[in-house]
Amino acid sequence: MLKPQVNGTSNVGSSRSPLFGNRAVLVPGYGPANVLAGRVPAGPRRHRKEAGRISCSVRDVLTETMKPDPGAIKVSCLVTVRPKVSNVLSSMAISRGLDDITDLLGRSIFLELVSADLDPETGLEKSTVQAFAHKSSLKDGKQRYEGSFLVPKGFGEIGAVLVTNEHRREMFFDEIVLSGYGDSRVVVSCNSWVHTKFQDPEKRIFFVDKAYLPSQTPGGLLTLREKELDIQRGDGRGERKIFERIYDYDTYNDLGDPDKSDDLARPVLGGQRHPYPRRCRTGRPRTKKDPQSEKRASDNYVPRDESFSEVKAVSFSVKTVRSVLHALIPTLENIITDPKLGFPHITAIDNLFDDGIELPPAEKKGFLQTALPSLVKAISEGKDDVLLFDPPAMIEKDKFSWFRDEEFARQTLAGLNPFSIELVKEFPFVSKLDPQIYGPPESAITKEIIEREIKGIMTVEEAIEKKKLFIIDYHDLFLPYVHKVRQLEGTTLYGSRTVFFLTKDGTLSPIAIELTRPASPTAPQWKEVFTHTSDATGAWLWRLAKAHVCAHDAGYHQLVIHWLRTHACTEPYIIATNRQLSAMHPINRLLRPHFRYTMEINALAREALINAEGTIETCFSPGRYSLEISSVAYDKLWRFDEQALPADLIKRGMAVEDPTASSGLKLTIEDYPFATDGLLIWTAIKQWVEDYVGHYYPDPSVVKSDTELQEWWEEIRNKGHADKRKEPWWSALNTPEDLVGILTIMIWVTSGHHAAVNFGQYHYAGYFPNRPTIVRSRMPVEDGNEHNLKRFWEKPERTLMESFPTQIQATRVMAVLDVLSEHSVDEEYIGDLPPEIWDDDLTIKAAYERFRGTLTEIEGIIDERNQDRNLKNRCGAGVVPYELLKPFSKPGVTGMGVPNSISI
């Protein structure tokens, strides 16, 4: 049996390295053979030529004239690799066999140790020390590879490891641990895919777990620090390959498919006409019909390390989202042959949770049951599988809650979208749109209507002064699209305003809904205000008006509050971080957990959720104009500084500054569950960031002199959010306080903000009458249409049911929301990473442990609040407790848990 070779091999004796150019030759641990040649002095950061790392040859080692260096130290190496658990394609069989031979020969992984120090005599980079790691044992489901190095005396501190994957398949490296060199182990946390050398000869660079600002970088690592960033920036040319780790910017020019059909053409989002954040560039060819648009793909490129882990891929992407989109939905379309078929009555909707939809025998039946066990279930032996939905939490607790005004109002503070409610500061309401195009700007909600609805207990002026009136205003955003949307089949749209009154017990009561249709060349503006009435007709019109408002809120929540403000706006931060901040930069290390999986889920969204005829377009009221409306919202409403929770609350009039409060704010509505819990999370994040930043940046001069940091912030503003680059509200980055503010916003958006608007989706929208994504019919009183009025008077429930989503729309959205509300088994929650990741700096480790402790305390505080009967917006008969911002959760659809990142 061949013995593994761990100190060198005859096929690495060349002095030419694919990654680093010409190299000198070094035999590690053998003094007389330390022959150095072709070395290039280190120079300024961006002007040095690449200095050589030195190769070694087994033939040199065996030369009789060589004498072992008596000062050499034997260093053991343990590499932990996560095996791929996906099915192996038949075409990979040969590669597997060759990899087995490579393992047998002990040449699985080729490693090079890099000294952090320069040679004190020459000022040059020291030679690397090289060895193979051979396959050893399997432990805890992970493959271990072992090797050993002879490190020469005076090598200095180990700063990095260069890795060459000798296999023909990529490998996922967890970590590299070096033992026997000094008093403690040297840990290199990789958490990265390593391509095979047959895909690309470039060696992978992994730095040890120690943070350095650019100015503090040891001399021996300067070249590698810059080289790694150059690799990740790429050159902006060519189509990206799946194994690459290149980050670059592009517009959203791949949502449509004009080559397939003119009806699938969509505008490019990003640029002067349709401002938008940038996404990751894929480099795919342009379409034939539209040179501005990129051809679509079934699997969008993301940099390799942004992909789901094998555990996540199995539990989420491969077996759930793609199953829903590419297998379940076509199956439903085959069952529900009439795409316009609605639900005849409420009982038919309830049957989705009681009896389900019977799935016909098919080849994919078993696959669906395996991939979607929570949805596809066998009722009993011998029967076909059915699509059976679990009852959402709010219906489980109170089946009729969706019908009540109290719940409608409560969810503005403690539901799926708590970001739209705002204080009324000015009255009367006046549109800012051009009256020559859209009609009179004055609202139909008058002083008399409001005072009548609040029973005359105070005047409008007094209500505004006492901060009693609140509004959700979707008038100006939606009104320009009303006529466009109405040209689409099976949907309609209005501009809307909904006014609420704050009662003495701290709850909101809806008092008026205004729906508006703008003027057109053939008809004047139409607007009407709907209120509570004591007659049956008025009561049903109020319910229909609420359905329209709920659909508006569902669309705004999904397109703006959720997709735009978290997913889309975060992607440029991720791209800039990987292009400008080295892996050893402390801010990169801080942000990395908060960017996990976001680019992959965004790519999946472009494939089947936000694309032309995707779930959003086919199931939400704005239809094909959905993403275009989100572009308008980005242009008119989005500001980076207002993504901070305190700034957002103050802007909406939901809070004022209060230096005496622990959060620095006094809430306008004291029982505002999202805000009260959110401020706990925000404050904890800010304290952790302050401790972290203060450790590395003791004064403004360090911030200003950090070249990587300054280039990072410059790139976010000028490339990632290029359409907003001239806005005056962008923060400067001159002080530690500036940096704390920027980082706290980013971490809050990826954790607390996203959790609050994502993981309650099935709880609150799974029963779609509570939050219909689309209303298909106009109000029966619009323009006095006698036919519509007659049908409405005869059977108002029928009018409501005909307005709700069709059966295929409803089940499609319910299936997607069930998946998107689920925590995977490998979820990483805020503050729940092992403190050992900060072992290299005990000050940071202590700060992180304080952060973890604070989040544990927040769990208890939220539990106590949900038991407080005085807090009627989160506690009461049949009320779903507000748990969306509880930091931790078990896997599944739980309605709680704040992950570190936008991971779903």
PDB file of N, CA, C and O in Angstrom, residues 560-603:
ATOM      1  N   VAL A 560     -42.223  46.545  -1.570  1.00  0.00           N
ATOM      2  CA  VAL A 560     -41.418  47.661  -1.054  1.00  0.00           C
ATOM      3  C   VAL A 560     -40.814  47.340   0.305  1.00  0.00           C
ATOM      4  O   VAL A 560     -39.589  47.346   0.470  1.00  0.00           O
ATOM      5  N   ILE A 561     -41.672  47.081   1.289  1.00  0.00           N
ATOM      6  CA  ILE A 561     -41.179  46.868   2.657  1.00  0.00           C
ATOM      7  C   ILE A 561     -40.308  45.623   2.746  1.00  0.00           C
ATOM      8  O   ILE A 561     -39.269  45.619   3.430  1.00  0.00           O
ATOM      9  N   HIS A 562     -40.700  44.576   2.037  1.00  0.00           N
ATOM     10  CA  HIS A 562     -39.961  43.311   2.102  1.00  0.00           C
ATOM     11  C   HIS A 562     -38.894  43.226   1.015  1.00  0.00           C
ATOM     12  O   HIS A 562     -37.693  43.310   1.296  1.00  0.00           O
ATOM     13  N   TRP A 563     -39.293  43.073  -0.241  1.00  0.00           N
ATOM     14  CA  TRP A 563     -38.321  42.845  -1.306  1.00  0.00           C
ATOM     15  C   TRP A 563     -37.345  44.014  -1.461  1.00  0.00           C
ATOM     16  O   TRP A 563     -36.124  43.838  -1.405  1.00  0.00           O
ATOM     17  N   LEU A 564     -37.857  45.215  -1.683  1.00  0.00           N
ATOM     18  CA  LEU A 564     -36.978  46.346  -1.988  1.00  0.00           C
ATOM     19  C   LEU A 564     -36.101  46.730  -0.808  1.00  0.00           C
ATOM     20  O   LEU A 564     -34.873  46.789  -0.927  1.00  0.00           O
ATOM     21  N   ARG A 565     -36.714  46.989   0.332  1.00  0.00           N
ATOM     22  CA  ARG A 565     -35.970  47.577   1.450  1.00  0.00           C
ATOM     23  C   ARG A 565     -35.048  46.592   2.152  1.00  0.00           C
ATOM     24  O   ARG A 565     -34.098  47.028   2.825  1.00  0.00           O
ATOM     25  N   THR A 566     -35.287  45.297   2.015  1.00  0.00           N
ATOM     26  CA  THR A 566     -34.354  44.343   2.629  1.00  0.00           C
ATOM     27  C   THR A 566     -33.542  43.618   1.557  1.00  0.00           C
ATOM     28  O   THR A 566     -32.345  43.843   1.433  1.00  0.00           O
ATOM     29  N   HIS A 567     -34.183  42.790   0.747  1.00  0.00           N
ATOM     30  CA  HIS A 567     -33.452  41.966  -0.223  1.00  0.00           C
ATOM     31  C   HIS A 567     -32.657  42.809  -1.228  1.00  0.00           C
ATOM     32  O   HIS A 567     -31.431  42.673  -1.354  1.00  0.00           O
ATOM     33  N   ALA A 568     -33.341  43.642  -1.985  1.00  0.00           N
ATOM     34  CA  ALA A 568     -32.697  44.341  -3.098  1.00  0.00           C
ATOM     35  C   ALA A 568     -31.682  45.371  -2.619  1.00  0.00           C
ATOM     36  O   ALA A 568     -30.595  45.493  -3.198  1.00  0.00           O
ATOM     37  N   CYS A 569     -32.005  46.108  -1.573  1.00  0.00           N
ATOM     38  CA  CYS A 569     -31.096  47.166  -1.115  1.00  0.00           C
ATOM     39  C   CYS A 569     -29.876  46.619  -0.393  1.00  0.00           C
ATOM     40  O   CYS A 569     -28.859  47.309  -0.281  1.00  0.00           O
ATOM     41  N   THR A 570     -29.944  45.386   0.087  1.00  0.00           N
ATOM     42  CA  THR A 570     -28.802  44.788   0.778  1.00  0.00           C
ATOM     43  C   THR A 570     -27.784  44.212  -0.196  1.00  0.00           C
ATOM     44  O   THR A 570     -26.583  44.191   0.101  1.00  0.00           O
ATOM     45  N   GLU A 571     -28.213  43.747  -1.358  1.00  0.00           N
ATOM     46  CA  GLU A 571     -27.277  43.103  -2.284  1.00  0.00           C
ATOM     47  C   GLU A 571     -26.071  43.985  -2.621  1.00  0.00           C
ATOM     48  O   GLU A 571     -24.940  43.489  -2.657  1.00  0.00           O
ATOM     49  N   PRO A 572     -26.238  45.288  -2.865  1.00  0.00           N
ATOM     50  CA  PRO A 572     -25.049  46.120  -3.112  1.00  0.00           C
ATOM     51  C   PRO A 572     -24.080  46.164  -1.934  1.00  0.00           C
ATOM     52  O   PRO A 572     -22.863  46.278  -2.144  1.00  0.00           O
ATOM     53  N   TYR A 573     -24.579  46.081  -0.698  1.00  0.00           N
ATOM     54  CA  TYR A 573     -23.677  46.057   0.453  1.00  0.00           C
ATOM     55  C   TYR A 573     -22.806  44.800   0.408  1.00  0.00           C
ATOM     56  O   TYR A 573     -21.600  44.851   0.724  1.00  0.00           O
ATOM     57  N   ILE A 574     -23.410  43.684   0.032  1.00  0.00           N
ATOM     58  CA  ILE A 574     -22.669  42.422  -0.023  1.00  0.00           C
ATOM     59  C   ILE A 574     -21.610  42.484  -1.113  1.00  0.00           C
ATOM     60  O   ILE A 574     -20.455  42.070  -0.904  1.00  0.00           O
ATOM     61  N   ILE A 575     -21.984  42.988  -2.276  1.00  0.00           N
ATOM     62  CA  ILE A 575     -21.033  43.064  -3.389  1.00  0.00           C
ATOM     63  C   ILE A 575     -19.861  43.959  -3.024  1.00  0.00           C
ATOM     64  O   ILE A 575     -18.694  43.588  -3.210  1.00  0.00           O
ATOM     65  N   ALA A 576     -20.141  45.140  -2.483  1.00  0.00           N
ATOM     66  CA  ALA A 576     -19.076  46.078  -2.123  1.00  0.00           C
ATOM     67  C   ALA A 576     -18.174  45.514  -1.033  1.00  0.00           C
ATOM     68  O   ALA A 576     -16.950  45.705  -1.068  1.00  0.00           O
ATOM     69  N   THR A 577     -18.738  44.827  -0.070  1.00  0.00           N
ATOM     70  CA  THR A 577     -17.946  44.247   1.017  1.00  0.00           C
ATOM     71  C   THR A 577     -16.936  43.250   0.483  1.00  0.00           C
ATOM     72  O   THR A 577     -15.766  43.235   0.899  1.00  0.00           O
ATOM     73  N   ASN A 578     -17.345  42.421  -0.455  1.00  0.00           N
ATOM     74  CA  ASN A 578     -16.431  41.411  -1.002  1.00  0.00           C
ATOM     75  C   ASN A 578     -15.456  41.987  -2.019  1.00  0.00           C
ATOM     76  O   ASN A 578     -14.416  41.377  -2.278  1.00  0.00           O
ATOM     77  N   ARG A 579     -15.758  43.119  -2.591  1.00  0.00           N
ATOM     78  CA  ARG A 579     -14.855  43.755  -3.555  1.00  0.00           C
ATOM     79  C   ARG A 579     -13.825  44.665  -2.886  1.00  0.00           C
ATOM     80  O   ARG A 579     -12.722  44.846  -3.406  1.00  0.00           O
ATOM     81  N   GLN A 580     -14.190  45.253  -1.743  1.00  0.00           N
ATOM     82  CA  GLN A 580     -13.348  46.294  -1.172  1.00  0.00           C
ATOM     83  C   GLN A 580     -12.797  45.988   0.214  1.00  0.00           C
ATOM     84  O   GLN A 580     -11.795  46.584   0.616  1.00  0.00           O
ATOM     85  N   LEU A 581     -13.420  45.112   0.963  1.00  0.00           N
ATOM     86  CA  LEU A 581     -12.941  44.788   2.307  1.00  0.00           C
ATOM     87  C   LEU A 581     -12.335  43.394   2.315  1.00  0.00           C
ATOM     88  O   LEU A 581     -13.026  42.402   2.050  1.00  0.00           O
ATOM     89  N   SER A 582     -11.073  43.309   2.618  1.00  0.00           N
ATOM     90  CA  SER A 582     -10.396  42.011   2.691  1.00  0.00           C
ATOM     91  C   SER A 582     -11.071  41.104   3.706  1.00  0.00           C
ATOM     92  O   SER A 582     -11.698  41.569   4.668  1.00  0.00           O
ATOM     93  N   ALA A 583     -10.908  39.806   3.496  1.00  0.00           N
ATOM     94  CA  ALA A 583     -11.451  38.835   4.449  1.00  0.00           C
ATOM     95  C   ALA A 583     -10.869  39.035   5.838  1.00  0.00           C
ATOM     96  O   ALA A 583     -11.482  38.649   6.836  1.00  0.00           O
ATOM     97  N   MET A 584      -9.690  39.656   5.927  1.00  0.00           N
ATOM     98  CA  MET A 584      -9.087  39.893   7.236  1.00  0.00           C
ATOM     99  C   MET A 584      -9.470  41.258   7.812  1.00  0.00           C
ATOM    100  O   MET A 584      -9.081  41.606   8.919  1.00  0.00           O
ATOM    101  N   HIS A 585     -10.264  42.030   7.067  1.00  0.00           N
ATOM    102  CA  HIS A 585     -10.700  43.333   7.573  1.00  0.00           C
ATOM    103  C   HIS A 585     -11.731  43.128   8.674  1.00  0.00           C
ATOM    104  O   HIS A 585     -12.652  42.326   8.534  1.00  0.00           O
ATOM    105  N   PRO A 586     -11.623  43.833   9.790  1.00  0.00           N
ATOM    106  CA  PRO A 586     -12.565  43.606  10.905  1.00  0.00           C
ATOM    107  C   PRO A 586     -14.022  43.886  10.530  1.00  0.00           C
ATOM    108  O   PRO A 586     -14.927  43.226  11.052  1.00  0.00           O
ATOM    109  N   ILE A 587     -14.278  44.818   9.640  1.00  0.00           N
ATOM    110  CA  ILE A 587     -15.667  45.108   9.262  1.00  0.00           C
ATOM    111  C   ILE A 587     -16.214  44.015   8.357  1.00  0.00           C
ATOM    112  O   ILE A 587     -17.404  43.680   8.425  1.00  0.00           O
ATOM    113  N   ASN A 588     -15.375  43.422   7.535  1.00  0.00           N
ATOM    114  CA  ASN A 588     -15.802  42.259   6.765  1.00  0.00           C
ATOM    115  C   ASN A 588     -16.204  41.129   7.706  1.00  0.00           C
ATOM    116  O   ASN A 588     -17.248  40.492   7.534  1.00  0.00           O
ATOM    117  N   ARG A 589     -15.393  40.885   8.712  1.00  0.00           N
ATOM    118  CA  ARG A 589     -15.684  39.805   9.663  1.00  0.00           C
ATOM    119  C   ARG A 589     -16.979  40.082  10.437  1.00  0.00           C
ATOM    120  O   ARG A 589     -17.729  39.165  10.745  1.00  0.00           O
ATOM    121  N   LEU A 590     -17.238  41.353  10.746  1.00  0.00           N
ATOM    122  CA  LEU A 590     -18.464  41.707  11.459  1.00  0.00           C
ATOM    123  C   LEU A 590     -19.704  41.483  10.602  1.00  0.00           C
ATOM    124  O   LEU A 590     -20.719  40.951  11.068  1.00  0.00           O
ATOM    125  N   LEU A 591     -19.621  41.873   9.333  1.00  0.00           N
ATOM    126  CA  LEU A 591     -20.794  41.838   8.454  1.00  0.00           C
ATOM    127  C   LEU A 591     -21.065  40.465   7.845  1.00  0.00           C
ATOM    128  O   LEU A 591     -22.207  40.181   7.455  1.00  0.00           O
ATOM    129  N   ARG A 592     -20.042  39.645   7.725  1.00  0.00           N
ATOM    130  CA  ARG A 592     -20.172  38.393   6.979  1.00  0.00           C
ATOM    131  C   ARG A 592     -21.373  37.537   7.411  1.00  0.00           C
ATOM    132  O   ARG A 592     -22.131  37.063   6.561  1.00  0.00           O
ATOM    133  N   PRO A 593     -21.615  37.348   8.720  1.00  0.00           N
ATOM    134  CA  PRO A 593     -22.776  36.515   9.099  1.00  0.00           C
ATOM    135  C   PRO A 593     -24.115  37.128   8.681  1.00  0.00           C
ATOM    136  O   PRO A 593     -25.102  36.408   8.545  1.00  0.00           O
ATOM    137  N   HIS A 594     -24.147  38.439   8.475  1.00  0.00           N
ATOM    138  CA  HIS A 594     -25.406  39.118   8.154  1.00  0.00           C
ATOM    139  C   HIS A 594     -25.694  39.156   6.661  1.00  0.00           C
ATOM    140  O   HIS A 594     -26.738  39.674   6.251  1.00  0.00           O
ATOM    141  N   PHE A 595     -24.804  38.582   5.866  1.00  0.00           N
ATOM    142  CA  PHE A 595     -25.001  38.527   4.419  1.00  0.00           C
ATOM    143  C   PHE A 595     -25.195  37.091   3.927  1.00  0.00           C
ATOM    144  O   PHE A 595     -25.290  36.846   2.734  1.00  0.00           O
ATOM    145  N   ARG A 596     -25.276  36.156   4.842  1.00  0.00           N
ATOM    146  CA  ARG A 596     -25.339  34.729   4.504  1.00  0.00           C
ATOM    147  C   ARG A 596     -26.590  34.394   3.682  1.00  0.00           C
ATOM    148  O   ARG A 596     -27.710  34.649   4.098  1.00  0.00           O
ATOM    149  N   TYR A 597     -26.378  33.826   2.527  1.00  0.00           N
ATOM    150  CA  TYR A 597     -27.420  33.296   1.633  1.00  0.00           C
ATOM    151  C   TYR A 597     -28.278  34.358   0.937  1.00  0.00           C
ATOM    152  O   TYR A 597     -29.159  34.015   0.156  1.00  0.00           O
ATOM    153  N   THR A 598     -28.062  35.638   1.202  1.00  0.00           N
ATOM    154  CA  THR A 598     -28.954  36.665   0.644  1.00  0.00           C
ATOM    155  C   THR A 598     -28.882  36.711  -0.879  1.00  0.00           C
ATOM    156  O   THR A 598     -29.915  36.814  -1.555  1.00  0.00           O
ATOM    157  N   MET A 599     -27.693  36.645  -1.447  1.00  0.00           N
ATOM    158  CA  MET A 599     -27.583  36.720  -2.904  1.00  0.00           C
ATOM    159  C   MET A 599     -28.216  35.511  -3.572  1.00  0.00           C
ATOM    160  O   MET A 599     -28.789  35.619  -4.661  1.00  0.00           O
ATOM    161  N   GLU A 600     -28.144  34.358  -2.922  1.00  0.00           N
ATOM    162  CA  GLU A 600     -28.745  33.157  -3.496  1.00  0.00           C
ATOM    163  C   GLU A 600     -30.268  33.254  -3.510  1.00  0.00           C
ATOM    164  O   GLU A 600     -30.918  32.928  -4.503  1.00  0.00           O
ATOM    165  N   ILE A 601     -30.857  33.710  -2.402  1.00  0.00           N
ATOM    166  CA  ILE A 601     -32.316  33.819  -2.373  1.00  0.00           C
ATOM    167  C   ILE A 601     -32.778  34.912  -3.328  1.00  0.00           C
ATOM    168  O   ILE A 601     -33.844  34.810  -3.950  1.00  0.00           O
ATOM    169  N   ASN A 602     -31.997  35.980  -3.487  1.00  0.00           N
ATOM    170  CA  ASN A 602     -32.348  37.014  -4.460  1.00  0.00           C
ATOM    171  C   ASN A 602     -32.314  36.466  -5.884  1.00  0.00           C
ATOM    172  O   ASN A 602     -33.150  36.824  -6.721  1.00  0.00           O
ATOM    173  N   ALA A 603     -31.328  35.617  -6.162  1.00  0.00           N
ATOM    174  CA  ALA A 603     -31.248  35.012  -7.493  1.00  0.00           C
ATOM    175  C   ALA A 603     -32.453  34.108  -7.745  1.00  0.00           C
ATOM    176  O   ALA A 603     -33.010  34.082  -8.850  1.00  0.00           O
TER     177      ALA A 603
END
